[in-house]
Amino acid sequence: MKQHRSRQEPRRMGNSAMVITMLLSLCVLTFIKARYCTTPYPNKPAPLLEVEIDDDYDGSRYKISGPIGEEDFDPSRPTCYNTSKRSERCAAVGDIRVDGNHSKIYISPLDREWRTKPYARRHDQVAMDDVREFALLPFGASNATTVPPLCTRNHSVPAFLFSSGGFAGNLYHDYTDVLVPLFTSTHHFGGEVQFLLADIKDWWLDKFTPLFRHLSNYDVIDVHNDQEVHCFPRIVIGSTFHRAMGIDATRSPGGETVADFKRLLRRAFHLKRDVASREKPRLLIISRKSSRRFLNERAMAHAAALAQFDVRIAEPDNHTDMPNFARLVNSADVMMGVHGAGLTNMVFLPSRAVLVQVVPFGGLEWLSRVTFKDPAKDMDVTYMEYNVSLDESSLKNLYPKDHFYLQHPYDVHKKGWDAIKTVYLDKQSVTLNLSKFADALEHARSLLP
């Protein structure tokens, strides 16, 4: 008997052919789009990379995705956007009127009102509480009701607004939060940019004026105490943070590096020495007044002199003459100090000098790494660590030997930054073992060129 073919078979075969045809069409369209369609970025497209941004005081990583090396005004972006976990940038082109005395910036065209604080530490609420907020207000559109003030001073160059509030005044934060991000974000202007400085401290501005004069051809405007309404064709608000005292050249608009930043410092502060030397090496000991002091500083200096080092001891503070101190640091071949802001002066060391960071007792190696060890490499400075033992720490006199703080420092770390700072930084000073110190000096000498 002849079998009858099921009426479902032709239908199944037809469906299969239709699916195959659709898949082939999709492949062809995908190829055509990839080969011939334009990208949303003009000219040569910027590579989309995943960039790691270092945080100061924790070991976490924050990843962002986006076009690399793109800092110029891009109308496809929102007016204000995050450039990292720590920094926000606002940019506008048009009729821009800055009424700094009232913390208002009037912009036409502008899609809506924005608010921003121009300081690269957005993740830290304590710091941001000391940064003034600016309102970006739209005007000129048919639906805008804002009436802007009249211009009293017109500028033909872009404005760049940043703040010296927050933790500025602590040298480490001066460079990490303000100066290195400022260099990264403005060096490509070639001096044709007007700095507007918020939350100004006169002594702070005086301290870094030599640097500002190499980044801008114009005097810095104290934006909050200035009675003018400054008008610009373009404005950028907020510096871009890459990493602690560091620069990612693939993200800086002109491909700038930390080496470029150091060259700028050398010009700004008239530093003469290019390279360190082991011939009659100079040791600079960074002294401290309060916590984390060297309790046997004079004995250290005597031991270093016996080891044929030319010894200098200096104690920088907020009122130190920056050009003179920069030249002192530049004269050193080895710089040594207990963990603290004073070690930031390594930016003035000559190439291949040695930085010896004395790490207090308490499991603080991670802190020493992110603050000074990692940045030292980019600065062409050789890094050494001197780890303080409990026998060298003043904590042994504050707590019994079996105390929780002495036996379980990493458990103290779990309580957060305030606990770490209170126990291991604010209450600790050190008495270096002179034999161990002498060995460290010999190792430092061996590392010099």
CSV table of N, CA, C and O in Angstrom, one decimal, residues 31 37 41-42 55 124 129 138 149 187 192 226 244 247 261 269 273 313 350 386 399 432:
chain,number,residue,atom,x,y,z
A,31,PHE,N,27.6,42.7,8.2
A,31,PHE,CA,28.9,42.9,7.5
A,31,PHE,C,28.9,44.3,6.8
A,31,PHE,O,29.8,45.1,6.9
A,37,CYS,N,29.1,51.7,7.4
A,37,CYS,CA,28.4,52.7,8.2
A,37,CYS,C,29.3,53.5,9.1
A,37,CYS,O,30.3,53.0,9.6
A,41,TYR,N,31.4,58.9,16.3
A,41,TYR,CA,32.5,59.8,16.6
A,41,TYR,C,33.0,60.2,15.3
A,41,TYR,O,33.3,59.4,14.4
A,42,PRO,N,33.2,61.5,15.1
A,42,PRO,CA,33.8,62.0,13.8
A,42,PRO,C,35.2,61.6,13.6
A,42,PRO,O,35.9,61.3,14.5
A,55,ASP,N,41.6,54.4,43.6
A,55,ASP,CA,41.1,55.1,44.7
A,55,ASP,C,42.3,55.4,45.6
A,55,ASP,O,43.2,54.6,45.6
A,124,ASP,N,34.0,61.4,48.3
A,124,ASP,CA,34.3,61.7,49.7
A,124,ASP,C,33.4,62.8,50.1
A,124,ASP,O,33.7,64.0,49.9
A,129,ASP,N,31.9,68.6,51.3
A,129,ASP,CA,31.2,69.5,52.1
A,129,ASP,C,31.9,70.9,52.1
A,129,ASP,O,31.3,71.9,52.4
A,138,PRO,N,20.1,77.9,32.3
A,138,PRO,CA,19.9,78.1,30.9
A,138,PRO,C,19.2,79.5,30.7
A,138,PRO,O,18.4,80.0,31.6
A,149,PRO,N,22.7,88.3,34.0
A,149,PRO,CA,23.3,89.7,34.1
A,149,PRO,C,24.0,90.1,32.9
A,149,PRO,O,24.4,89.2,32.1
A,187,HIS,N,46.6,71.3,30.1
A,187,HIS,CA,47.9,71.5,29.5
A,187,HIS,C,47.8,71.7,28.0
A,187,HIS,O,48.5,72.5,27.3
A,192,GLU,N,46.4,79.3,26.6
A,192,GLU,CA,45.3,80.1,26.2
A,192,GLU,C,44.0,79.6,26.9
A,192,GLU,O,43.1,79.1,26.3
A,226,ASP,N,35.2,88.2,43.2
A,226,ASP,CA,35.3,89.1,42.1
A,226,ASP,C,33.9,89.6,41.8
A,226,ASP,O,33.0,88.9,41.7
A,244,ALA,N,45.8,58.4,41.7
A,244,ALA,CA,46.5,59.2,42.7
A,244,ALA,C,47.8,59.6,42.2
A,244,ALA,O,48.7,58.8,41.9
A,247,ILE,N,48.7,59.9,35.8
A,247,ILE,CA,48.1,60.3,34.6
A,247,ILE,C,48.1,59.1,33.7
A,247,ILE,O,49.1,58.4,33.5
A,261,PHE,N,54.4,66.4,33.5
A,261,PHE,CA,54.1,67.2,34.6
A,261,PHE,C,55.3,67.5,35.4
A,261,PHE,O,55.5,68.7,35.9
A,269,PHE,N,59.7,75.9,39.0
A,269,PHE,CA,60.4,76.1,40.2
A,269,PHE,C,61.9,76.2,40.0
A,269,PHE,O,62.7,76.2,41.0
A,273,ARG,N,68.8,70.0,38.9
A,273,ARG,CA,69.4,68.7,38.8
A,273,ARG,C,68.5,67.7,38.0
A,273,ARG,O,67.3,67.6,38.3
A,313,ILE,N,67.8,67.9,57.3
A,313,ILE,CA,66.5,67.6,57.9
A,313,ILE,C,65.6,68.8,57.6
A,313,ILE,O,66.0,70.0,57.8
A,350,PRO,N,65.2,64.6,41.6
A,350,PRO,CA,65.7,64.3,40.3
A,350,PRO,C,65.4,62.8,39.9
A,350,PRO,O,65.1,62.0,40.7
A,386,TYR,N,60.5,51.0,54.4
A,386,TYR,CA,61.1,50.6,55.7
A,386,TYR,C,59.9,50.4,56.5
A,386,TYR,O,59.2,51.3,56.9
A,399,TYR,N,49.8,50.5,74.7
A,399,TYR,CA,48.9,49.3,74.9
A,399,TYR,C,49.7,48.2,75.4
A,399,TYR,O,50.9,48.0,75.1
A,432,LEU,N,63.5,54.5,65.1
A,432,LEU,CA,64.1,53.5,64.2
A,432,LEU,C,65.3,52.8,64.9
A,432,LEU,O,66.1,53.4,65.6
